[in-house]
Short mmCIF file of C-alpha atoms in Angstrom, two decimals:
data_model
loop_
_atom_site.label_atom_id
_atom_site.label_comp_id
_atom_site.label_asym_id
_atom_site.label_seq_id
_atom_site.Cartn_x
_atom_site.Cartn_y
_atom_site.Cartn_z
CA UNK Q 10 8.85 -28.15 6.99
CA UNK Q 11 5.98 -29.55 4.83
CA UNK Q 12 3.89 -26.21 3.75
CA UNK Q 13 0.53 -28.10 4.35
CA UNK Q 14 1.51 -28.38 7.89
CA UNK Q 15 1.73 -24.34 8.38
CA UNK Q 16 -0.67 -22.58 10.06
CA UNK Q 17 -2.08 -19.73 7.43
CA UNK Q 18 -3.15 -17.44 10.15
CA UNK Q 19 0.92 -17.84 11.40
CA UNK Q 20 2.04 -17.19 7.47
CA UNK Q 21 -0.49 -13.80 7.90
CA UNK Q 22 1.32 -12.82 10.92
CA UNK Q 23 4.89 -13.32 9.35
CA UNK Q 24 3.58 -10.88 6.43
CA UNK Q 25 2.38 -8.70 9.16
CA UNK Q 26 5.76 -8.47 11.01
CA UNK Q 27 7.67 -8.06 7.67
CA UNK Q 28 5.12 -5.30 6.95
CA UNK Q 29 5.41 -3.71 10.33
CA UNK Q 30 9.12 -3.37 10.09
CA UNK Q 31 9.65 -1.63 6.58
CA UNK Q 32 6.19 0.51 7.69
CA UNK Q 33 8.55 2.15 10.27
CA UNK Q 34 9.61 4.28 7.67
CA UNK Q 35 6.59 6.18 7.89
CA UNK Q 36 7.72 7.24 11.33
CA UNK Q 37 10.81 9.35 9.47
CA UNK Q 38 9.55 12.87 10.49
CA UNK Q 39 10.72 11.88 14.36
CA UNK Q 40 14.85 11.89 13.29
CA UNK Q 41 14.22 15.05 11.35
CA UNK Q 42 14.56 17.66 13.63
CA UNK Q 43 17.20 16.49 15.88
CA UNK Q 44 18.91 16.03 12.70
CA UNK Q 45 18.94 19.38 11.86
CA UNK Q 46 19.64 20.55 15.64
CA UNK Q 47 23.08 18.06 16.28
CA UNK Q 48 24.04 17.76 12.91
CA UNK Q 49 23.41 21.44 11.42
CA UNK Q 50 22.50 20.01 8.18
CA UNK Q 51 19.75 21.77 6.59
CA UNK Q 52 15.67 20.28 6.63
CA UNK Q 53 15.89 19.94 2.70
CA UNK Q 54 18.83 17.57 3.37
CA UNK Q 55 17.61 15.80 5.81
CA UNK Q 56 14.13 15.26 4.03
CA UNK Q 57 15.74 14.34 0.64
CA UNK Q 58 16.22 10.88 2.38
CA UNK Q 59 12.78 10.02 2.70
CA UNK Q 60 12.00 11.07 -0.67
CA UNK Q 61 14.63 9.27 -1.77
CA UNK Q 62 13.59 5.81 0.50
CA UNK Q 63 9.89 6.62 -0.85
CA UNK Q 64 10.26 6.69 -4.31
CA UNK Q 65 13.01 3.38 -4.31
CA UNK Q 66 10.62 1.54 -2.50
CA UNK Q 67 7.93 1.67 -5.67
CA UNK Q 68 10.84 1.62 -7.71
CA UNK Q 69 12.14 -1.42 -6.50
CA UNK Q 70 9.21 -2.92 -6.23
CA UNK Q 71 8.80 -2.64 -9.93
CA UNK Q 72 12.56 -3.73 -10.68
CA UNK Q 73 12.81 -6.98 -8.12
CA UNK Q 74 8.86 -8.29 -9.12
CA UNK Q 75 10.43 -11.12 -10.74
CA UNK Q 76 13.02 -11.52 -8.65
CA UNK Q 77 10.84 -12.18 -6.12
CA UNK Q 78 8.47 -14.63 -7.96
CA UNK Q 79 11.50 -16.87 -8.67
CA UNK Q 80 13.36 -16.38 -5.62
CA UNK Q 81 10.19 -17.10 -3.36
CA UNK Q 82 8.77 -15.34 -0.15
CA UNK Q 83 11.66 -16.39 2.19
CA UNK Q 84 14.61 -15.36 0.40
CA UNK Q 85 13.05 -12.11 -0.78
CA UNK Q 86 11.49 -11.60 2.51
CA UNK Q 87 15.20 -11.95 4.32
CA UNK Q 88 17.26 -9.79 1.15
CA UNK Q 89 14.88 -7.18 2.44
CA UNK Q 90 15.54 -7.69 6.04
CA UNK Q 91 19.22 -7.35 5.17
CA UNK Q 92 19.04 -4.10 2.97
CA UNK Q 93 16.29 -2.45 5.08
CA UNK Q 94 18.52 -2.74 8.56
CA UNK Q 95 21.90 -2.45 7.19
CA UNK Q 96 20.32 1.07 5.87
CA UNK Q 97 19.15 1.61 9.54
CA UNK Q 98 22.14 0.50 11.50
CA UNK Q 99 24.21 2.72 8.51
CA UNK Q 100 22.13 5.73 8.46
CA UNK Q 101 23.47 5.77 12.87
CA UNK Q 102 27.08 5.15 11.32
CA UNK Q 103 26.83 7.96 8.75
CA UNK Q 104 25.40 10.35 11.18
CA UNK Q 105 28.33 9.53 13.67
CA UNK Q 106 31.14 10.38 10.94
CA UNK Q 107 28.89 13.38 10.17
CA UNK Q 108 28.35 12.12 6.39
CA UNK Q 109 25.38 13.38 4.73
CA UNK Q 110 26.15 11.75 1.84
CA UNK Q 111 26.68 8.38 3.76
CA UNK Q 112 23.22 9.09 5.23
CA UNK Q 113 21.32 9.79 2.11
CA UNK Q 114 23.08 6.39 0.45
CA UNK Q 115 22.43 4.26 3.76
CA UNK Q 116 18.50 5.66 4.83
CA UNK Q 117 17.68 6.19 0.98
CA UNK Q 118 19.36 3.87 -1.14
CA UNK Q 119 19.81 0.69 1.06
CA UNK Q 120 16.51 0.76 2.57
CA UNK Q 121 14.71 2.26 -0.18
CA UNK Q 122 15.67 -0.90 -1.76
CA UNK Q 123 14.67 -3.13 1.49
CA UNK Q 124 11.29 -1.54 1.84
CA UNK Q 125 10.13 -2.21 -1.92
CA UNK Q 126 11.27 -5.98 -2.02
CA UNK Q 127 10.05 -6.59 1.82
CA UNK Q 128 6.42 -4.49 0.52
CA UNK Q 129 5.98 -7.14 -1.97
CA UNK Q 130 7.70 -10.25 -0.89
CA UNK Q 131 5.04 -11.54 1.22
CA UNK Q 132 2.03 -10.26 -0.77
CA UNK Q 133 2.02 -12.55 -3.44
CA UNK Q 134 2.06 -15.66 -1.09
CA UNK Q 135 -0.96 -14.52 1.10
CA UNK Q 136 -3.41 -14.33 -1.66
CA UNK Q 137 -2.79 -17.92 -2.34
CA UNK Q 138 -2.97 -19.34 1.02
CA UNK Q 139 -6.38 -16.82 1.28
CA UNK Q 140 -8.51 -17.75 -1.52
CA UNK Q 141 -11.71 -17.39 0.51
CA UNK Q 142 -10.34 -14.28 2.11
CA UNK Q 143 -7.98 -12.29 -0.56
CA UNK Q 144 -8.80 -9.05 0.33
CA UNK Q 145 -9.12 -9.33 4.23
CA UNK Q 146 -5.33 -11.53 4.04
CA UNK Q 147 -3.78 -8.51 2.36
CA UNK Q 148 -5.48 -6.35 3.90
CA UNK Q 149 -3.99 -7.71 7.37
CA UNK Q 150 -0.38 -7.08 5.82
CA UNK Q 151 -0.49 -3.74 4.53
CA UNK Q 152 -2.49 -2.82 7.80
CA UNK Q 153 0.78 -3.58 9.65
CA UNK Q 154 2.71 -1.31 6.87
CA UNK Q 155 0.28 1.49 7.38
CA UNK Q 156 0.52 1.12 11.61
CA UNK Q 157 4.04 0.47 12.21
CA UNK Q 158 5.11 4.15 12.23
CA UNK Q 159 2.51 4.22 15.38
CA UNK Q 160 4.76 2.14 17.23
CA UNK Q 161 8.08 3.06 16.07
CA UNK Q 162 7.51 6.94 16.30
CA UNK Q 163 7.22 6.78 20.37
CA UNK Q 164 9.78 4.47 20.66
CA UNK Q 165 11.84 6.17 18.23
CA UNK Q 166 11.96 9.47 20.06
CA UNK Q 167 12.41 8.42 23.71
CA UNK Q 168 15.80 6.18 22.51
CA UNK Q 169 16.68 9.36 20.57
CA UNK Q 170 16.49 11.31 24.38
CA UNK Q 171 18.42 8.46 26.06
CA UNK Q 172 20.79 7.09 24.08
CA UNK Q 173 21.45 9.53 21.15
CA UNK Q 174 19.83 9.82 17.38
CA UNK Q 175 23.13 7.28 16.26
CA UNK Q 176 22.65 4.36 18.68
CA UNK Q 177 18.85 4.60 18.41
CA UNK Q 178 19.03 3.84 14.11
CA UNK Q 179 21.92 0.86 15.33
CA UNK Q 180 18.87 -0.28 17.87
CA UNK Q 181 15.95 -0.06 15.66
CA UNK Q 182 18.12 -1.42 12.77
CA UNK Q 183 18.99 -4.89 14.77
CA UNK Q 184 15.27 -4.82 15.92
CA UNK Q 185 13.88 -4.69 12.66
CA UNK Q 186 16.27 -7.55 11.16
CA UNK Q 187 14.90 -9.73 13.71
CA UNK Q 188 11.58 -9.05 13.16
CA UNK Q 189 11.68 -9.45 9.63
CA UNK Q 190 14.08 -12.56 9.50
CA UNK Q 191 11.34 -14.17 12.21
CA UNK Q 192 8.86 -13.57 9.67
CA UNK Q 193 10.95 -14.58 6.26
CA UNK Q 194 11.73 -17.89 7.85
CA UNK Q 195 7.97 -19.00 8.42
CA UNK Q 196 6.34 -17.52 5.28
CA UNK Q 197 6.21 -20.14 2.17
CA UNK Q 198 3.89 -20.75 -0.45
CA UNK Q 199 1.14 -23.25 0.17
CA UNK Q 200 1.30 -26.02 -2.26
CA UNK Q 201 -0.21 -25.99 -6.05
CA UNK Q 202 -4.43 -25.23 -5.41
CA UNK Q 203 -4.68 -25.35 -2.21
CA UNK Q 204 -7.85 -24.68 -0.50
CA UNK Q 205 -8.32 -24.38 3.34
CA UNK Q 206 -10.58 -27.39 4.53
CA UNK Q 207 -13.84 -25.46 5.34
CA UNK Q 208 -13.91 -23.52 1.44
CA UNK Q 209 -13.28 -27.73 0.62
CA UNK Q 210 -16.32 -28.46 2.53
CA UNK Q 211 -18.49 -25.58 1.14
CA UNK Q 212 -17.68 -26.27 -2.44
CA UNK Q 213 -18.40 -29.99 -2.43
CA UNK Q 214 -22.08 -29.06 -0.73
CA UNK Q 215 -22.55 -26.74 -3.81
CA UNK Q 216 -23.15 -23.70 -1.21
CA UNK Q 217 -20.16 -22.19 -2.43
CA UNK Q 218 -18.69 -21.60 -6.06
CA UNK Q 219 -14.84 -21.38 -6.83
CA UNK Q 220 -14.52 -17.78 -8.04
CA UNK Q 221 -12.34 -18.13 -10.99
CA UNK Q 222 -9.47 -15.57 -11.68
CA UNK Q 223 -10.43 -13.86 -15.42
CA UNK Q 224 -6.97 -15.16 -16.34
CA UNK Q 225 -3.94 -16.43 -15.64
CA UNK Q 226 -1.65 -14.22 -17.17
CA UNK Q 227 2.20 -12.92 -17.10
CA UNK Q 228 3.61 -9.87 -15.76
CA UNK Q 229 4.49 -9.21 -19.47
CA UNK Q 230 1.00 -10.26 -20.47
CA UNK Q 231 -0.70 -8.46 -18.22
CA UNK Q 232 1.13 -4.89 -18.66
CA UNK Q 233 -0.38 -5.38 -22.52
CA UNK Q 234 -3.47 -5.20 -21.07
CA UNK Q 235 -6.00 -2.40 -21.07
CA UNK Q 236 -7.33 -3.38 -17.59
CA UNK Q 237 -3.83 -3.24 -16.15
CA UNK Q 238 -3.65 0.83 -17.12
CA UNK Q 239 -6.96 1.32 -16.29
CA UNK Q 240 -6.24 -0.08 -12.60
CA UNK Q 241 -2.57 1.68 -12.90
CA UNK Q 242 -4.53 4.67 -13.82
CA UNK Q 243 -6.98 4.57 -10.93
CA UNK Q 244 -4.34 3.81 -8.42
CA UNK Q 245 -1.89 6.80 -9.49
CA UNK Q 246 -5.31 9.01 -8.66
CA UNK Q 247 -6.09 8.03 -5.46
CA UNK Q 248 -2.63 7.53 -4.09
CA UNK Q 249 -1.82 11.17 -5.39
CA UNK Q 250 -4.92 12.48 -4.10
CA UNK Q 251 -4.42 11.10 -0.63
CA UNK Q 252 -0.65 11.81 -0.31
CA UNK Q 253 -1.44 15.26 -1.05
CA UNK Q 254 -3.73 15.30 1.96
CA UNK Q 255 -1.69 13.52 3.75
CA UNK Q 256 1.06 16.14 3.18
CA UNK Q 257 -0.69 19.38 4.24
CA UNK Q 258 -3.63 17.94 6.19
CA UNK Q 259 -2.86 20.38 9.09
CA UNK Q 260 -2.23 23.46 7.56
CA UNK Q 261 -5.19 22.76 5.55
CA UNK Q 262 -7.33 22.42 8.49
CA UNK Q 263 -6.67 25.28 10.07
CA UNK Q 264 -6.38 27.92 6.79
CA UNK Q 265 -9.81 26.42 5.90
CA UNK Q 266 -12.13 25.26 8.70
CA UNK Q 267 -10.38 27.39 11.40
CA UNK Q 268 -8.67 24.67 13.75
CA UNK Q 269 -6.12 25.30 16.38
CA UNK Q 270 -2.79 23.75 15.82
CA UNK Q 271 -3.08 21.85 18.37
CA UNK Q 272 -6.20 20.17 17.63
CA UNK Q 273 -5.06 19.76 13.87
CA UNK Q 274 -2.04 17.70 15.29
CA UNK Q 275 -4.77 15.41 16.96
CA UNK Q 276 -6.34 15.05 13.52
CA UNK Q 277 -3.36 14.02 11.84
CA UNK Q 278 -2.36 11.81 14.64
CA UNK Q 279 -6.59 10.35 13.77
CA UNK Q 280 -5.42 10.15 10.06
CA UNK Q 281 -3.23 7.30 10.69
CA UNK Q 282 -5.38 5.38 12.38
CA UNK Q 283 -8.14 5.81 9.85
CA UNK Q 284 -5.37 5.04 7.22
CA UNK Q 285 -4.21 1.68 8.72
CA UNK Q 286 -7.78 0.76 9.40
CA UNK Q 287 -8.88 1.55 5.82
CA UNK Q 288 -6.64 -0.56 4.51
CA UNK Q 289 -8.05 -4.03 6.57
CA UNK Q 290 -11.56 -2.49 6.77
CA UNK Q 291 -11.95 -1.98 3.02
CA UNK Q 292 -10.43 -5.15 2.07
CA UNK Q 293 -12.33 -6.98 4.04
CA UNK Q 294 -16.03 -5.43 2.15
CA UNK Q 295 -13.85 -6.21 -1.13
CA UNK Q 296 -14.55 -9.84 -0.34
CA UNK Q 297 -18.22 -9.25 -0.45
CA UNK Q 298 -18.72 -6.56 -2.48
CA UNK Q 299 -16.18 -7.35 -4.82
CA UNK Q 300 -12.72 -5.40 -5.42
CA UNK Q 301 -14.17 -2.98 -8.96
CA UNK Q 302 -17.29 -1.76 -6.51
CA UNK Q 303 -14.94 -1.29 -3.68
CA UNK Q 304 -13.10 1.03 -6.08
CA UNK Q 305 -15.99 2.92 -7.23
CA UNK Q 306 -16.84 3.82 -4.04
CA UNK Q 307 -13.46 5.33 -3.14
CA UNK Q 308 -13.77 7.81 -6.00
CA UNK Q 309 -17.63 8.72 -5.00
CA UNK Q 310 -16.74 9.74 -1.45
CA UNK Q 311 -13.67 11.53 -2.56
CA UNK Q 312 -15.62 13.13 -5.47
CA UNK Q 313 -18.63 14.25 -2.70
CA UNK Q 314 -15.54 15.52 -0.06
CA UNK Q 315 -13.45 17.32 -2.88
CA UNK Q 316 -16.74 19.09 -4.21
CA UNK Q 317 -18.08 19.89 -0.93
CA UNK Q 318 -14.62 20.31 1.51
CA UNK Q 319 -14.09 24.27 -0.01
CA UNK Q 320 -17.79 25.36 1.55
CA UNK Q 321 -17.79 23.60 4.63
CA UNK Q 322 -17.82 25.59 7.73
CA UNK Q 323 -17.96 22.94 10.32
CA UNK Q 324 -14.87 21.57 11.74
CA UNK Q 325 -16.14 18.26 12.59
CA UNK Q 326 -17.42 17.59 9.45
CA UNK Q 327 -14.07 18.99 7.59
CA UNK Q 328 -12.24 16.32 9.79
CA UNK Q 329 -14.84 13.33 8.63
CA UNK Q 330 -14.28 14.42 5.18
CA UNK Q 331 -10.55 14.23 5.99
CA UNK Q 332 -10.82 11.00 6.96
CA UNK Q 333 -13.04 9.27 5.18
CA UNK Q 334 -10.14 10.12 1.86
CA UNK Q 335 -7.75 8.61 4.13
CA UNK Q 336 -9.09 5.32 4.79
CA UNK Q 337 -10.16 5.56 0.59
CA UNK Q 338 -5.76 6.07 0.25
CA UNK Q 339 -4.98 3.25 2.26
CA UNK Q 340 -7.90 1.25 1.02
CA UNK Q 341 -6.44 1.42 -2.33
CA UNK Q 342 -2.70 -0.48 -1.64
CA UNK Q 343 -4.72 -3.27 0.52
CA UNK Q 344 -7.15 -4.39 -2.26
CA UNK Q 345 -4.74 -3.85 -4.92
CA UNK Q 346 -3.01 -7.40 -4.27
CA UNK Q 347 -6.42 -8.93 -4.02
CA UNK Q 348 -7.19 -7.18 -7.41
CA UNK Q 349 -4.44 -7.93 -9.55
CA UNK Q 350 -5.13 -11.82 -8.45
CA UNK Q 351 -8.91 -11.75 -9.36
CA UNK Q 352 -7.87 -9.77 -12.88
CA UNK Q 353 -4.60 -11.50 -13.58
CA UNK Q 354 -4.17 -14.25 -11.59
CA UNK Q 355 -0.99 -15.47 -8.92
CA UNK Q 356 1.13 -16.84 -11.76
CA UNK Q 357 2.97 -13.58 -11.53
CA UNK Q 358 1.52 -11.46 -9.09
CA UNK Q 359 4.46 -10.25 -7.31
CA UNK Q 360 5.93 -8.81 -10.61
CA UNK Q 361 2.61 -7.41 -11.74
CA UNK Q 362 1.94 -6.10 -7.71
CA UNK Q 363 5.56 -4.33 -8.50
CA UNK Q 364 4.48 -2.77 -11.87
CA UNK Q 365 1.66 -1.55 -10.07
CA UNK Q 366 3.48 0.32 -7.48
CA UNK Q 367 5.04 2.80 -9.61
CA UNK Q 368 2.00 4.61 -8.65
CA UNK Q 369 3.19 5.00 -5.27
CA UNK Q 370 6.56 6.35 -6.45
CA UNK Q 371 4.89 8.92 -9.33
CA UNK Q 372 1.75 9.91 -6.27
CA UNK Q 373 4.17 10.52 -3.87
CA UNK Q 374 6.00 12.88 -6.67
CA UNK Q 375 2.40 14.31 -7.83
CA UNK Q 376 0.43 14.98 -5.08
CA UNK Q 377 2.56 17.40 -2.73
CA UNK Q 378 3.92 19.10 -5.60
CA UNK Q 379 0.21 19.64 -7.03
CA UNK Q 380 -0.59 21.09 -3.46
CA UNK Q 381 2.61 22.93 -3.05
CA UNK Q 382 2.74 24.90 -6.50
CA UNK Q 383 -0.86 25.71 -6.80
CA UNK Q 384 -0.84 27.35 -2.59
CA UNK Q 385 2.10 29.23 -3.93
CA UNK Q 386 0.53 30.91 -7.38
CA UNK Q 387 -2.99 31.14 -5.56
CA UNK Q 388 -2.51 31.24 -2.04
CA UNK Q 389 -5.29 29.42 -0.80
CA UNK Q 390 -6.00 25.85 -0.95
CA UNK Q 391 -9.25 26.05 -2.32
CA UNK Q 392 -8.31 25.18 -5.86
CA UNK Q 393 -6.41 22.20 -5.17
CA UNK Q 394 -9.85 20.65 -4.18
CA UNK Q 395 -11.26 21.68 -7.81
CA UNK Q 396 -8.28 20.28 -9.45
CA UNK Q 397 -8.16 17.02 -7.90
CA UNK Q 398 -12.19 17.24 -8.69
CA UNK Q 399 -11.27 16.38 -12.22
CA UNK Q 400 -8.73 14.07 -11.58
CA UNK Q 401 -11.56 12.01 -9.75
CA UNK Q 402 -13.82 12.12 -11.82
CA UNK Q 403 -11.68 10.62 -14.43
CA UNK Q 404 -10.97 7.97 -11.92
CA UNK Q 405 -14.51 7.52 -11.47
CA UNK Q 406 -15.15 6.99 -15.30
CA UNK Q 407 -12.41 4.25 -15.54
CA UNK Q 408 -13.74 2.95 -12.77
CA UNK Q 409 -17.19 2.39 -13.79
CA UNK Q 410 -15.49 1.03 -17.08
CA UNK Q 411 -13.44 -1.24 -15.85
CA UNK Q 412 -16.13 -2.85 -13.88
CA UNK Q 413 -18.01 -3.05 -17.00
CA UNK Q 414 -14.96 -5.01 -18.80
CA UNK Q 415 -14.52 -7.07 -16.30
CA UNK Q 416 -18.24 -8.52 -16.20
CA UNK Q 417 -18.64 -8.41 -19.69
CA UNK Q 418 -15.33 -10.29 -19.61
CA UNK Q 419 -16.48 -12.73 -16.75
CA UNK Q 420 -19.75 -13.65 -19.21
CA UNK Q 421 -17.92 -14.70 -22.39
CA UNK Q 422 -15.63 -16.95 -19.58
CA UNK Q 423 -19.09 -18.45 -18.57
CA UNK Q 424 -19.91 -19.23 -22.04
CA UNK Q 425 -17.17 -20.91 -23.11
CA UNK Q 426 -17.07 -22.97 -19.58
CA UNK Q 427 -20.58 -23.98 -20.32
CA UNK Q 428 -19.85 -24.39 -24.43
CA UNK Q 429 -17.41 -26.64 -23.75
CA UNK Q 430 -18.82 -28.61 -21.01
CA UNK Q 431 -21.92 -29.22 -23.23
CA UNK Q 432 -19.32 -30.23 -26.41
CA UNK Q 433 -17.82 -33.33 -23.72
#
């Protein structure tokens, strides 16, 4: 089909199913018990998987970025759907022949691999068929990565009461290769500039300027650059620093502001909801307030809830705090796409977007064992909040920095635009 005859809105909705799929992995803590109950094998076991699927999928993000670019959406898009369910549908075979080690390999390894390559596949292609919208387009995707643990966990855990914990991973497993080959075989890159016909419009009036990217550089170009480690940098922070929240949020709540264990379950059940709608809500300002200041602001409101979280003695405000460091964690992945196309361009932005997602591999590593060590020497949570004070206030810094560079960077473009116009 000829890409200028696809509907962008449709291509958004393919990213969002591919997105929604791999997202599912989020949903993980559902198969953990009755793994341990059926199978007797023990909750380190069982939880090594996800660790394992969690720190392939940045890893393979990083280590297929190019494949993707030269591959394309569609074919990356359906490799993943391939690796992602065969790991599914073999995770239900391994736990019928009672094979931990088949488990680990098939839930890990195989979709591990799927959930990197489908994370970035479609990424890449929605900034370019967005460029009035980048940050609200990815956002959009990596809302339905964020969310699709809210559907698959219910689902998830009646099939495991009806049918049994094997059948439900061969059910899910088929569901999610349809899903994602649905969406791999309508995404596609639009062709070379493309504009949508309103931004056309707007431009040739003069009420609206083409923002140009600052340049249009390699995935080996732009990992030579200081403003890729200062945004690699920045991201490592605030995925570590949400992770770790996201890892003892409950506990947390109720050693520190007193809450039932009940209602601490409803606030983590709130956290995801403030995590998926971070990510579209905070892209979407990124578009108007650009993606730098978006950034700044994450690491102000964390800095204000880390500094004031260890004296607060209301519950309701503990929660906000809570929150608000949520939405700043998933806020981070959905303007990163967005980010690396205004800094670097969409030459390579699927490599680069894979480079960049180390930092979800090394802040899932960093942030629970932060937590984890410092409870055990101290016993009380209060100084993770002063540690992770620092950390954010380094953020900050770079932050501020970078947002310098970048303008300062954007002026001398100017210049020479208007040097060499004035020179023909």
């Amino acid at each position: 089909m000829d890409t200028t005859k696809k509907n962008r809105w449709l291509i958004a909705a393919s990213a969002v199913s591919i997105h929604i799929s791999i997202g599912a992995a989020y949903a993980y803590s559902v198969y953990t018990q009755p793994l341990v109950d059926i199978k007797g094998w023990t909750m380190a076991s069982v939880t090594t998987a996800f660790t394992i699927m969690m720190v392939l999928g940045g890893g393979s993000a990083a280590l297929f970025g190019k494949f993707v670019e030269r591959s394309g959406p569609r074919k990356s898009a359906m490799l993943a759907a391939v690796l992602f369910s065969l790991g599914q549908a073999g995770s239900g075979l391994a736990i019928s022949m009672n094979s931990l080690t088949g488990f680990l390999l098939s839930y890990g390894l195989l979709s591990g691999l799927g959930l990197g390559i489908g994370y970035i596949a479609p990424v890449s292609t929605l900034v370019k068929w967005f460029p009035d919208k980048r940050g609200l387009a990815t956002g959009m995707a990596v809302l339905g990565f964020g969310t699709g643990a809210l559907a698959t966990a219910p689902i998830a855990a009646n099939l495991i009461e009806s049918i049994g914990i094997s059948y439900t991973f061969y059910v899910l497993g088929a569901s999610y290769f349809a899903l994602m080959m649905l969406g791999a075989s309508y995404i596609a890159p639009p062709p070379k500039n493309w504009m949508p016909a309103r931004m056309k419009e707007l431009i040739k009036d003069g009420t609206k300027k083409i923002k140009k990217d600052l340049t249009q550089a390699t995935s080996g170009e732009a990992v030579k650059t200081k403003h890729f480690w200062m945004l690699w940098t920045m991201m490592l922070i605030n995925t570590s620093a949400g992770i770790m929240m996201i890892s003892v949020a409950s506990p947390m709540a109720q050693n520190i502001a007193g809450l039932s264990t009940a209602s601490a379950a409803t606030m983590v059940g709130l956290m995801g909801i403030f995590n998926g709608g971070g990510r579209l809500g905070w892209a979407a300002a990124s578009d108007y307030i650009s993606r730098p200041k978006v950034f700044i602001v994450f690491f102000i409101i964390q800095l204000i809830a880390f500094t004031t979280l260890p004296v607060i003695t209301s519950a309701f405000i503990f929660q906000i705090f809570i929150f608000l460091v949520v939405s700043c964690y998933g806020g981070g992945f959905s303007n990163l796409p967005a980010f690396i196309g205004d800094l670097f361009g969409t030459k390579e932005l699927g490599a680069i977007h894979g480079y960049l997602l180390t930092t979800w591999s090394l802040g899932g590593l960093i942030g629970p064992t932060l937590v984890s060590q410092i409870y055990t020497r101290t016993g009380s949570y209060i100084p993770v909040f002063y540690v992770f004070t620092g950390l954010i206030i380094i953020a900050l810094v770079i932050s501020i920095l970078l947002n310098r560079s970048i303008k300062k960077a954007k002026g001398q473009q100017e210049k020479l635009q208007y040097e060499t116009s004035v020179s023909e």
